[in-house]
Amino acid sequence: MAGFFVDATSVNRLVTETAVGATEAGDEVTRFAAEVKPGWDIGGNANGGYLMAIAGRAMAEAVGRPPVTLTAHYLRPAPAGPCDIEVTTVRSGRRFATATATLTMASGQVLQLLGTFGDQTPGGPSLTREAPVDLPAYDDCEVPPPPTDGPVPEMFRRLAVRIRPGDEGFRTGNLSGRAEIRGWFAFADGEPIDAIGLLLVADAFPPPIFNTDLPAAWVPTVELPCTCVACPSRVRCVAGSAHGSCTTACSTRKERSGTRPASSSPRADNSRCIPAHPPER
Amino acid sequence: MAGFFVDATSVNRLVTETAVGATEAGDEVTRFAAEVKPGWDIGGNANGGYLMAIAGRAMAEAVGRPPVTLTAHYLRPAPAGPCDIEVTTVRSGRRFATATATLTMASGQVLQLLGTFGDQTPGGPSLTREAPVDLPAYDDCEVPPPPTDGPVPEMFRRLAVRIRPGDEGFRTGNLSGRAEIRGWFAFADGEPIDAIGLLLVADAFPPPIFNTDLPAAWVPTVELPCTCVACPSRVRCVAGSAHGSCTTACSTRKERSGTRPASSSPRADNSRCIPAHPPER
């Protein structure tokens, strides 16, 4: 049976057609229908990683390979409702396929994406430059305190995120002073995390800039780039690290105030994964 | 008078038209003609940062703002010759404009790009999380040793790159063992570096993976993402740091061997710049 997240990001392939003016074999357009489901939002607008997962799933299906590196730019808020995804395969090679995509709703275009897809066959030369994310065990991390104002977003109940002790201070008024939030990501129902799930992990931690004394209130995502160096297979927890530097894999920008970008960086390469650890339900 | 780099990346705007099926005001296509000039190549194929600078200049002209974050995916090698760039503005807002672009040559599509552009007006809240790149002064860094086989690429003579002592070891057989190359970037003729020049800086250092004992010979760029947190104004040197982690701003992937990505990261936010220091000619 498909898990809750898999169901909430399912896409329905409608048609594949050769683009007008196509000059190469790979230049084709595939259209999908999908739905931005309620309950994956913060304050009525769908989470950026969730939206990227819907579009990323369509792109992966169109090119027949999982994502290696995918970048989404966010154009407008996305309330729940039907959407369509148009994937253009610009090149389909032996090892990699490159595609662009748009995700459009009734209000207009919501996402513009660009990614390269490919199977990451193990066995080639490899280099691990940094140690895995330094993080206490899942059970020793904190359940994020609920927001002090407003209801708990339904999305929070679907995830079993745990935050490194101290990093949850932005919710309790004890700012760590570091633009960094580390912790574990898991689905509350124990659903395994695959390559598409990693796209949600990329945007599942609170904006790390909240842990500084900058006057950041609203942090809309301008760009969310994700690099999947490894493709997890049925892992239940992934360690995440979100910190405030523009040069990491995922950046969010505070559009209103001109704040320097805060970033979150899901490190599939050196993250700690727990294959057998069932998260709290 | 335009500098050498400005001339080598100049673009000629041909026409702006509203896209077929456009549903919003910003959805328009602007076409440019340009030329991939000889002398900006390594072994006959143009440098990836140079190509990105041509396309980035077209995109910046189309939307009327400098780049904030720009990602290029590389589809095929680019020998010198005429090219055309098609820029689609997908959204033009108050602070940011988002655009996609293709760069096409006689052989087919070479680049697919996605970026967000905007003026980075100073004065908003800002956060500097990391110290500037730790690097000896320009004059105390090394002139990169010439390649041991084959002629010195003409591009190397147009740049006045200096490498941190020890990081040039991959050329002399003394590998540092660290997938990292730091140094200074400057144009040999002293031409100032602007936001478009930063796109060249992003790909101007040798692949840092060369400093490890991995069997890396050919390192084609799959994706080159650049985040410009600050827009330099008439600086002559920029400190660069290239290192081997997939989560930094710029990554190259070794397509042939499955090597983990090596990355280079031009850090406009915390880089050291030298406004008045003329590089060696």
Coordinates of C-alpha atoms in Angstrom, one line a residue:
Chain A
M1 CA 0.0 0.0 0.0
A2 CA 1.3 3.4 -0.9
G3 CA 2.3 5.5 2.1
F4 CA 0.7 8.8 3.0
F5 CA 3.4 10.9 1.5
V6 CA 3.6 8.9 -1.6
D7 CA -0.1 9.3 -2.0
A8 CA 0.0 13.0 -1.3
T9 CA 2.6 13.6 -4.0
S10 CA 1.2 11.2 -6.6
V11 CA 1.1 12.4 -10.2
N12 CA -1.0 11.2 -13.1
R13 CA 0.8 11.1 -16.5
L14 CA -1.5 12.5 -19.2
V15 CA 0.5 12.7 -22.4
T16 CA 4.0 12.9 -23.9
E17 CA 4.5 14.8 -27.0
T18 CA 7.4 16.0 -29.1
A19 CA 7.9 19.7 -28.5
V20 CA 7.2 22.2 -31.3
G21 CA 10.5 22.9 -33.1
A22 CA 12.2 20.0 -31.4
T23 CA 15.7 19.5 -32.8
E24 CA 16.8 16.4 -30.8
A25 CA 15.4 13.1 -29.8
G26 CA 15.2 14.0 -26.1
D27 CA 13.3 17.2 -26.6
E28 CA 9.8 16.2 -25.6
V29 CA 7.1 17.4 -23.2
T30 CA 5.2 15.2 -20.8
R31 CA 2.1 16.6 -19.0
F32 CA 0.9 15.4 -15.6
A33 CA -2.1 16.2 -13.4
A34 CA -1.7 16.2 -9.6
E35 CA -3.2 17.8 -6.5
V36 CA -1.7 20.0 -3.9
K37 CA -3.4 18.2 -0.9
P38 CA -4.6 20.1 2.2
G39 CA -2.6 19.5 5.4
W40 CA 0.8 20.0 3.9
D41 CA 0.7 23.8 4.4
I42 CA 1.9 26.4 6.9
G43 CA -0.9 29.0 7.2
G44 CA -2.7 27.9 4.1
N45 CA 0.2 27.8 1.7
A46 CA 1.8 24.4 0.8
N47 CA 5.3 23.8 2.1
G48 CA 8.0 24.4 -0.5
G49 CA 9.6 20.9 -0.1
Y50 CA 6.2 19.3 -0.5
L51 CA 5.5 21.2 -3.8
M52 CA 9.0 20.3 -5.0
A53 CA 8.3 16.6 -4.3
I54 CA 5.2 16.7 -6.4
A55 CA 7.0 18.3 -9.4
G56 CA 10.2 16.2 -8.7
R57 CA 8.1 13.0 -8.9
A58 CA 6.6 14.1 -12.2
M59 CA 10.1 14.9 -13.6
A60 CA 11.6 11.6 -12.3
E61 CA 8.7 9.7 -14.0
A62 CA 9.1 11.6 -17.2
V63 CA 12.8 10.8 -17.6
G64 CA 12.6 7.4 -15.8
R65 CA 15.4 8.1 -13.3
P66 CA 15.6 9.5 -9.7
P67 CA 16.9 13.1 -9.1
V68 CA 20.6 13.8 -8.7
T69 CA 20.3 17.6 -8.5
L70 CA 17.1 19.6 -8.6
T71 CA 16.5 23.3 -8.2
A72 CA 13.1 25.0 -7.7
H73 CA 12.3 28.7 -7.9
Y74 CA 9.1 29.8 -6.2
L75 CA 6.8 32.2 -8.0
R76 CA 3.6 32.5 -5.9
P77 CA 1.9 30.9 -2.9
A78 CA 0.1 27.5 -3.4
P79 CA -3.1 26.9 -1.5
A80 CA -4.6 23.4 -1.8
G81 CA -6.1 22.5 -5.1
P82 CA -5.5 20.8 -8.5
C83 CA -2.3 21.5 -10.3
D84 CA -0.6 20.4 -13.5
I85 CA 3.0 19.8 -14.2
E86 CA 4.7 20.2 -17.6
V87 CA 8.0 18.4 -17.9
T88 CA 10.3 19.2 -20.8
T89 CA 13.2 16.7 -21.3
V90 CA 16.0 18.8 -22.8
R91 CA 18.5 16.0 -22.9
S92 CA 18.4 12.3 -22.2
G93 CA 21.9 10.8 -22.2
R94 CA 23.5 7.5 -21.1
R95 CA 24.1 8.5 -17.5
F96 CA 22.1 11.7 -17.0
A97 CA 18.8 13.2 -18.2
T98 CA 18.2 16.9 -17.8
A99 CA 14.7 18.3 -17.6
T100 CA 12.9 21.5 -16.8
A101 CA 9.4 21.7 -15.4
T102 CA 6.6 24.1 -14.4
L103 CA 3.9 23.5 -11.8
T104 CA 0.8 25.6 -12.4
M105 CA -2.4 26.1 -10.4
A106 CA -5.5 28.1 -11.0
S107 CA -3.7 31.2 -9.8
G108 CA -0.9 30.8 -12.3
Q109 CA 2.6 29.3 -12.3
V110 CA 3.8 28.4 -8.9
L111 CA 7.1 26.6 -9.5
Q112 CA 9.8 26.7 -12.2
L113 CA 12.3 23.8 -11.9
L114 CA 15.5 22.6 -13.5
G115 CA 17.2 19.3 -12.7
T116 CA 19.5 16.5 -13.7
F117 CA 18.4 12.9 -13.1
G118 CA 20.3 9.6 -13.0
D119 CA 20.8 6.4 -11.2
Q120 CA 23.6 6.6 -8.7
T121 CA 25.1 3.2 -9.1
P122 CA 27.4 2.4 -6.3
G123 CA 30.9 1.1 -6.9
G124 CA 32.6 4.0 -8.6
P125 CA 35.4 6.0 -7.0
S126 CA 34.0 8.0 -4.0
L127 CA 35.3 10.6 -1.6
T128 CA 33.7 11.5 1.7
R129 CA 35.1 14.9 2.7
E130 CA 33.2 15.7 5.9
A131 CA 32.1 13.7 8.9
P132 CA 28.4 12.9 9.2
V133 CA 26.2 15.5 10.9
D134 CA 27.0 15.6 14.6
L135 CA 23.7 14.9 16.3
P136 CA 22.4 13.2 19.4
A137 CA 20.3 10.0 18.9
Y138 CA 16.7 10.5 17.7
D139 CA 15.3 9.8 21.2
D140 CA 17.6 12.3 22.8
C141 CA 16.5 15.2 20.5
E142 CA 13.6 17.5 21.2
V143 CA 10.0 17.3 19.9
P144 CA 9.7 20.8 18.4
P145 CA 7.6 23.0 20.8
P146 CA 4.4 24.1 19.2
P147 CA 4.1 27.7 17.8
T148 CA 3.2 30.1 20.5
D149 CA 0.5 31.8 18.4
G150 CA -2.0 30.1 16.1
P151 CA -2.9 26.5 15.7
V152 CA -0.3 23.7 15.1
P153 CA -0.1 23.2 11.3
E154 CA -1.5 19.8 10.3
M155 CA 1.7 19.2 8.5
F156 CA 3.6 19.1 11.8
R157 CA 1.5 16.1 12.9
R158 CA 2.4 14.2 9.7
L159 CA 6.1 14.5 10.5
A160 CA 8.1 13.2 13.4
V161 CA 10.9 15.8 13.3
R162 CA 13.2 15.9 16.3
I163 CA 15.5 18.9 16.9
R164 CA 18.9 19.0 18.5
P165 CA 18.6 20.2 22.1
G166 CA 19.2 24.0 22.1
D167 CA 18.2 24.5 18.5
E168 CA 14.5 24.7 19.3
G169 CA 15.2 27.8 21.3
F170 CA 13.6 30.1 18.8
R171 CA 10.2 28.7 19.8
T172 CA 10.7 29.2 23.5
G173 CA 12.4 32.6 23.4
N174 CA 15.9 31.2 24.1
L175 CA 17.7 32.0 20.8
S176 CA 20.8 30.0 20.3
G177 CA 22.4 32.9 18.4
R178 CA 23.5 30.5 15.7
A179 CA 21.7 30.4 12.4
E180 CA 21.6 26.7 12.5
I181 CA 19.0 24.0 13.2
R182 CA 19.9 20.3 13.2
G183 CA 17.7 17.3 13.8
W184 CA 16.1 14.2 12.6
F185 CA 13.4 13.9 9.9
A186 CA 10.9 11.1 9.8
F187 CA 7.3 10.6 8.7
A188 CA 5.0 10.2 11.7
D189 CA 3.5 7.0 10.3
G190 CA 6.9 5.4 9.7
E191 CA 6.7 5.6 5.9
P192 CA 10.2 5.0 4.4
I193 CA 12.1 8.0 2.9
D194 CA 13.1 7.7 -0.7
A195 CA 14.7 10.1 -3.1
I196 CA 11.5 12.1 -3.6
G197 CA 11.1 12.2 0.2
L198 CA 14.5 13.8 0.5
L199 CA 13.0 16.8 -1.4
L200 CA 10.6 17.3 1.4
V201 CA 13.4 16.9 4.0
A202 CA 15.1 19.8 2.3
D203 CA 12.4 22.2 3.5
A204 CA 11.1 20.4 6.6
F205 CA 13.2 22.3 9.3
P206 CA 12.3 25.7 10.5
P207 CA 14.2 28.6 9.0
P208 CA 17.5 28.7 10.9
I209 CA 17.6 32.5 10.8
F210 CA 14.8 32.3 13.5
N211 CA 17.6 31.4 16.0
T212 CA 19.4 34.7 15.5
D213 CA 18.2 38.1 16.7
L214 CA 17.5 39.3 13.2
P215 CA 14.0 40.7 12.8
A216 CA 12.9 37.8 10.6
A217 CA 9.2 37.0 10.7
W218 CA 8.2 35.8 7.2
V219 CA 10.8 33.8 5.2
P220 CA 9.4 32.9 1.8
T221 CA 11.5 30.6 -0.3
V222 CA 12.9 32.1 -3.4
E223 CA 15.0 29.1 -4.4
L224 CA 15.4 25.6 -3.1
P225 CA 18.2 23.6 -4.6
C226 CA 18.7 20.0 -3.6
T227 CA 21.6 17.7 -4.4
C228 CA 20.9 14.0 -3.8
V229 CA 24.4 12.4 -3.6
A230 CA 22.9 9.1 -2.4
C231 CA 19.5 7.7 -2.9
P232 CA 18.1 6.3 0.3
S233 CA 16.3 3.0 0.3
R234 CA 13.6 2.4 2.9
V235 CA 15.3 4.5 5.6
R236 CA 13.1 5.8 8.3
C237 CA 15.1 8.7 9.7
V238 CA 17.4 11.2 8.0
A239 CA 19.6 13.6 9.9
G240 CA 19.1 17.2 8.7
S241 CA 21.2 20.3 9.1
A242 CA 19.8 23.7 8.4
H243 CA 22.1 26.7 8.6
G244 CA 22.5 30.2 7.5
S245 CA 24.9 30.4 4.6
C246 CA 24.0 31.1 1.0
T247 CA 26.4 28.6 -0.4
T248 CA 24.8 25.5 1.0
A249 CA 22.4 23.3 -1.0
C250 CA 19.1 24.9 -0.1
S251 CA 18.6 28.6 0.4
T252 CA 15.6 30.6 1.4
R253 CA 15.5 34.3 1.1
K254 CA 13.5 36.8 3.2
E255 CA 11.9 38.8 0.5
R256 CA 10.4 41.5 2.5
S257 CA 13.3 42.8 4.5
G258 CA 16.4 42.1 2.4
T259 CA 17.7 39.7 5.0
R260 CA 20.7 37.6 4.0
P261 CA 19.6 34.2 2.9
A262 CA 19.1 31.5 5.4
S263 CA 19.7 28.0 4.2
S264 CA 19.0 24.4 4.9
S265 CA 21.1 21.7 3.6
P266 CA 19.9 18.0 3.5
R267 CA 23.2 16.2 3.3
A268 CA 22.4 12.9 1.7
D269 CA 26.1 12.3 1.3
N270 CA 27.2 12.5 4.9
S271 CA 23.9 12.4 6.7
R272 CA 23.2 9.8 9.3
C273 CA 20.3 7.5 8.4
I274 CA 18.6 5.0 10.6
P275 CA 17.4 2.0 8.5
A276 CA 15.7 0.1 11.4
H277 CA 14.8 2.8 13.8
P278 CA 11.0 3.4 13.9
P279 CA 10.2 7.0 14.8
E280 CA 7.7 7.8 17.5
R281 CA 4.2 7.6 16.2
Chain B
M1 CA 36.1 51.3 -23.3
A2 CA 34.7 47.8 -22.7
G3 CA 37.1 45.4 -21.1
F4 CA 38.2 42.2 -22.7
F5 CA 35.8 40.0 -20.7
V6 CA 32.9 42.3 -21.2
D7 CA 33.6 42.2 -24.9
A8 CA 34.0 38.4 -24.9
T9 CA 30.6 38.0 -23.2
S10 CA 28.6 40.7 -25.1
V11 CA 25.2 39.9 -26.3
N12 CA 23.0 41.4 -29.0
R13 CA 19.3 41.7 -28.1
L14 CA 17.3 40.7 -31.2
V15 CA 13.6 40.7 -30.2
T16 CA 11.2 40.5 -27.3
E17 CA 7.9 38.8 -27.8
T18 CA 5.1 37.5 -25.7
A19 CA 5.2 33.8 -25.5
V20 CA 2.5 31.7 -27.1
G21 CA -0.1 30.9 -24.5
A22 CA 1.2 33.5 -22.1
T23 CA -1.1 33.9 -19.1
E24 CA 0.7 36.6 -17.2
A25 CA 2.4 39.9 -17.9
G26 CA 5.9 38.7 -17.3
D27 CA 5.7 35.7 -19.5
E28 CA 7.8 36.9 -22.5
V29 CA 10.6 35.6 -24.6
T30 CA 13.7 37.7 -25.5
R31 CA 16.2 36.4 -28.1
F32 CA 19.9 37.3 -28.2
A33 CA 22.7 36.6 -30.6
A34 CA 26.2 36.2 -29.2
E35 CA 29.5 34.4 -29.9
V36 CA 31.5 31.9 -28.0
K37 CA 34.9 33.4 -28.6
P38 CA 38.1 31.4 -29.1
G39 CA 40.6 31.6 -26.3
W40 CA 38.2 30.9 -23.4
D41 CA 38.4 27.2 -23.7
I42 CA 40.3 24.2 -22.2
G43 CA 41.2 21.9 -25.0
G44 CA 38.8 23.4 -27.5
N45 CA 35.7 23.5 -25.4
A46 CA 34.6 26.7 -23.8
N47 CA 35.0 27.0 -20.0
G48 CA 31.6 26.5 -18.2
G49 CA 31.8 29.8 -16.2
Y50 CA 32.5 31.7 -19.4
L51 CA 29.4 30.2 -21.1
M52 CA 27.3 30.9 -18.0
A53 CA 28.5 34.5 -18.1
I54 CA 27.3 34.9 -21.7
A55 CA 23.9 33.5 -20.9
G56 CA 23.8 35.2 -17.5
R57 CA 24.4 38.6 -19.2
A58 CA 21.5 37.9 -21.7
M59 CA 19.2 37.0 -18.8
A60 CA 20.3 40.1 -16.7
E61 CA 19.6 42.3 -19.8
A62 CA 16.2 40.7 -20.5
V63 CA 15.0 41.2 -16.9
G64 CA 16.9 44.4 -16.3
R65 CA 18.5 43.3 -13.0
P66 CA 21.7 41.6 -11.9
P67 CA 21.8 37.9 -10.9
V68 CA 21.0 36.8 -7.3
T69 CA 21.1 33.1 -7.9
L70 CA 21.7 31.3 -11.2
T71 CA 22.0 27.6 -12.0
A72 CA 23.3 26.2 -15.3
H73 CA 23.1 22.6 -16.5
Y74 CA 25.6 21.6 -19.2
L75 CA 24.3 19.5 -22.1
R76 CA 27.2 19.3 -24.6
P77 CA 30.6 20.7 -25.2
A78 CA 30.9 24.2 -26.8
P79 CA 33.6 24.9 -29.3
A80 CA 34.0 28.5 -30.4
G81 CA 31.3 29.8 -32.7
P82 CA 28.0 31.8 -32.9
C83 CA 25.3 31.0 -30.4
D84 CA 21.9 32.3 -29.6
I85 CA 20.3 32.7 -26.2
E86 CA 16.5 32.5 -25.6
V87 CA 15.4 34.0 -22.3
T88 CA 11.9 33.4 -20.9
T89 CA 10.9 35.7 -18.1
V90 CA 8.5 33.6 -16.1
R91 CA 7.8 36.2 -13.4
S92 CA 8.8 39.8 -12.9
G93 CA 8.0 41.1 -9.4
R94 CA 8.8 44.1 -7.4
R95 CA 12.0 42.7 -5.9
F96 CA 12.8 39.7 -7.9
A97 CA 12.5 38.5 -11.5
T98 CA 12.8 34.8 -12.4
A99 CA 13.9 33.6 -15.8
T100 CA 14.9 30.5 -17.7
A101 CA 17.2 30.5 -20.6
T102 CA 18.7 28.2 -23.3
L103 CA 22.0 28.7 -25.0
T104 CA 22.1 27.0 -28.4
M105 CA 24.9 26.5 -31.0
A106 CA 25.1 24.8 -34.3
S107 CA 25.6 21.4 -32.6
G108 CA 22.4 21.8 -30.5
Q109 CA 21.5 23.1 -27.1
V110 CA 24.6 23.6 -24.9
L111 CA 23.1 25.2 -21.7
Q112 CA 19.8 25.2 -19.8
L113 CA 19.6 27.9 -17.1
L114 CA 17.3 29.0 -14.3
G115 CA 17.8 32.1 -12.2
T116 CA 16.4 34.8 -10.0
F117 CA 17.5 38.3 -10.5
G118 CA 17.3 41.4 -8.4
D119 CA 19.1 44.4 -7.0
Q120 CA 20.7 43.7 -3.7
T121 CA 20.1 47.0 -2.1
P122 CA 22.3 47.5 1.0
G123 CA 20.8 48.6 4.3
G124 CA 18.5 45.7 5.2
P125 CA 19.2 43.3 8.1
S126 CA 22.2 41.2 7.4
L127 CA 24.0 38.3 8.9
T128 CA 27.6 37.2 8.3
R129 CA 27.9 33.6 9.6
E130 CA 31.4 32.7 8.5
A131 CA 34.7 34.5 8.4
P132 CA 36.2 35.5 5.1
V133 CA 38.2 32.9 3.2
D134 CA 41.5 32.4 5.0
L135 CA 44.1 33.1 2.3
P136 CA 47.6 34.7 2.1
A137 CA 47.8 38.0 0.2
Y138 CA 47.7 37.9 -3.5
D139 CA 51.4 38.4 -3.9
D140 CA 52.2 35.5 -1.5
C141 CA 50.1 33.0 -3.5
E142 CA 51.4 30.9 -6.3
V143 CA 51.2 31.4 -10.0
P144 CA 49.6 28.1 -11.1
P145 CA 52.2 25.8 -12.6
P146 CA 51.6 25.1 -16.3
P147 CA 50.0 21.7 -17.2
T148 CA 52.7 19.1 -17.6
D149 CA 51.3 17.9 -20.9
G150 CA 50.0 19.9 -23.8
P151 CA 50.1 23.6 -24.4
V152 CA 49.0 26.3 -21.8
P153 CA 45.4 27.1 -22.6
E154 CA 45.0 30.7 -23.9
M155 CA 42.4 31.3 -21.2
F156 CA 45.0 30.9 -18.5
R157 CA 46.9 33.9 -19.9
R158 CA 43.8 36.0 -19.8
L159 CA 43.4 35.4 -16.1
A160 CA 45.8 36.3 -13.2
V161 CA 44.7 33.5 -10.9
R162 CA 46.9 32.9 -7.8
I163 CA 46.6 29.7 -5.8
R164 CA 47.2 29.2 -2.1
P165 CA 50.6 27.7 -1.5
G166 CA 50.2 23.9 -1.3
D167 CA 47.0 23.8 -3.3
E168 CA 48.8 23.8 -6.6
G169 CA 50.3 20.4 -5.7
F170 CA 48.2 18.5 -8.2
R171 CA 50.2 20.1 -11.0
T172 CA 53.6 19.2 -9.5
G173 CA 52.7 15.7 -8.2
N174 CA 52.5 16.8 -4.6
L175 CA 48.8 16.2 -3.9
S176 CA 47.6 18.0 -0.8
G177 CA 45.1 15.2 -0.1
R178 CA 42.4 17.8 0.5
A179 CA 39.7 18.2 -2.2
E180 CA 40.2 22.0 -1.9
I181 CA 41.8 24.7 -3.9
R182 CA 41.8 28.3 -2.7
G183 CA 43.2 31.4 -4.3
W184 CA 42.7 34.8 -5.9
F185 CA 40.9 35.5 -9.2
A186 CA 41.7 38.5 -11.3
F187 CA 41.7 39.4 -15.0
A188 CA 45.2 39.6 -16.4
D189 CA 44.5 43.0 -17.9
G190 CA 43.1 44.4 -14.6
E191 CA 39.5 44.6 -15.9
P192 CA 37.2 45.0 -12.9
I193 CA 35.0 42.1 -11.8
D194 CA 31.3 42.7 -11.7
A195 CA 28.3 40.4 -11.1
I196 CA 28.7 38.8 -14.5
G197 CA 32.4 38.3 -13.9
L198 CA 31.6 36.4 -10.7
L199 CA 29.9 33.7 -12.9
L200 CA 33.3 33.1 -14.5
V201 CA 35.0 33.1 -11.1
A202 CA 32.7 30.2 -10.2
D203 CA 34.4 28.0 -12.7
A204 CA 37.9 29.5 -12.9
F205 CA 39.7 27.3 -10.4
P206 CA 41.0 23.8 -11.2
P207 CA 38.7 20.9 -10.1
P208 CA 39.6 20.4 -6.4
I209 CA 39.3 16.7 -6.7
F210 CA 42.6 16.8 -8.6
N211 CA 44.2 17.3 -5.2
T212 CA 43.1 13.8 -4.0
D213 CA 44.3 10.4 -5.0
L214 CA 41.0 9.6 -6.8
P215 CA 41.6 8.6 -10.4
A216 CA 40.0 11.8 -11.8
A217 CA 41.1 12.8 -15.2
W218 CA 38.2 14.5 -16.9
V219 CA 35.7 16.4 -14.8
P220 CA 32.9 17.7 -17.0
T221 CA 30.5 20.1 -15.3
V222 CA 27.0 18.8 -15.0
E223 CA 25.6 21.6 -12.9
L224 CA 27.0 25.0 -11.9
P225 CA 24.9 26.9 -9.4
C226 CA 26.0 30.3 -8.3
T227 CA 24.6 32.5 -5.6
C228 CA 25.6 36.2 -5.7
V229 CA 25.0 37.5 -2.2
A230 CA 26.7 40.7 -2.9
C231 CA 27.3 42.5 -6.2
P232 CA 30.9 43.6 -6.5
S233 CA 31.6 47.0 -8.0
R234 CA 34.9 47.5 -9.7
V235 CA 36.9 45.1 -7.6
R236 CA 40.1 43.7 -9.2
C237 CA 40.6 40.5 -7.1
V238 CA 38.2 38.1 -5.6
A239 CA 39.2 35.3 -3.2
G240 CA 37.8 32.0 -4.3
S241 CA 37.5 28.7 -2.5
A242 CA 36.9 25.4 -4.4
H243 CA 36.3 22.3 -2.4
G244 CA 34.8 18.9 -2.6
S245 CA 31.4 18.9 -1.2
C246 CA 28.2 18.6 -3.1
T247 CA 26.3 21.1 -0.9
T248 CA 28.3 24.2 -1.8
A249 CA 27.2 26.7 -4.4
C250 CA 29.0 25.2 -7.4
S251 CA 29.4 21.6 -8.2
T252 CA 30.9 19.7 -11.0
R253 CA 30.4 16.0 -11.4
K254 CA 32.7 13.5 -13.0
E255 CA 30.4 11.9 -15.5
R256 CA 32.6 9.1 -16.6
S257 CA 33.6 7.4 -13.4
G258 CA 30.9 8.1 -10.9
T259 CA 33.2 10.1 -8.7
R260 CA 31.5 12.1 -6.0
P261 CA 31.0 15.7 -7.0
A262 CA 33.8 18.2 -6.6
S263 CA 32.6 21.7 -6.0
S264 CA 33.8 25.2 -6.2
S265 CA 32.2 27.9 -4.3
P266 CA 32.7 31.6 -5.1
R267 CA 31.6 33.2 -1.8
A268 CA 30.5 36.7 -2.6
D269 CA 29.2 37.0 0.9
N270 CA 32.4 36.4 2.8
S271 CA 35.0 36.5 0.2
R272 CA 37.9 38.9 0.4
C273 CA 37.9 41.5 -2.3
I274 CA 40.7 43.9 -3.1
P275 CA 39.3 47.1 -4.6
A276 CA 42.6 48.8 -5.3
H277 CA 45.0 46.0 -5.8
P278 CA 46.1 45.7 -9.4
P279 CA 46.9 42.1 -10.2
E280 CA 50.2 41.3 -11.9
R281 CA 50.0 41.8 -15.6

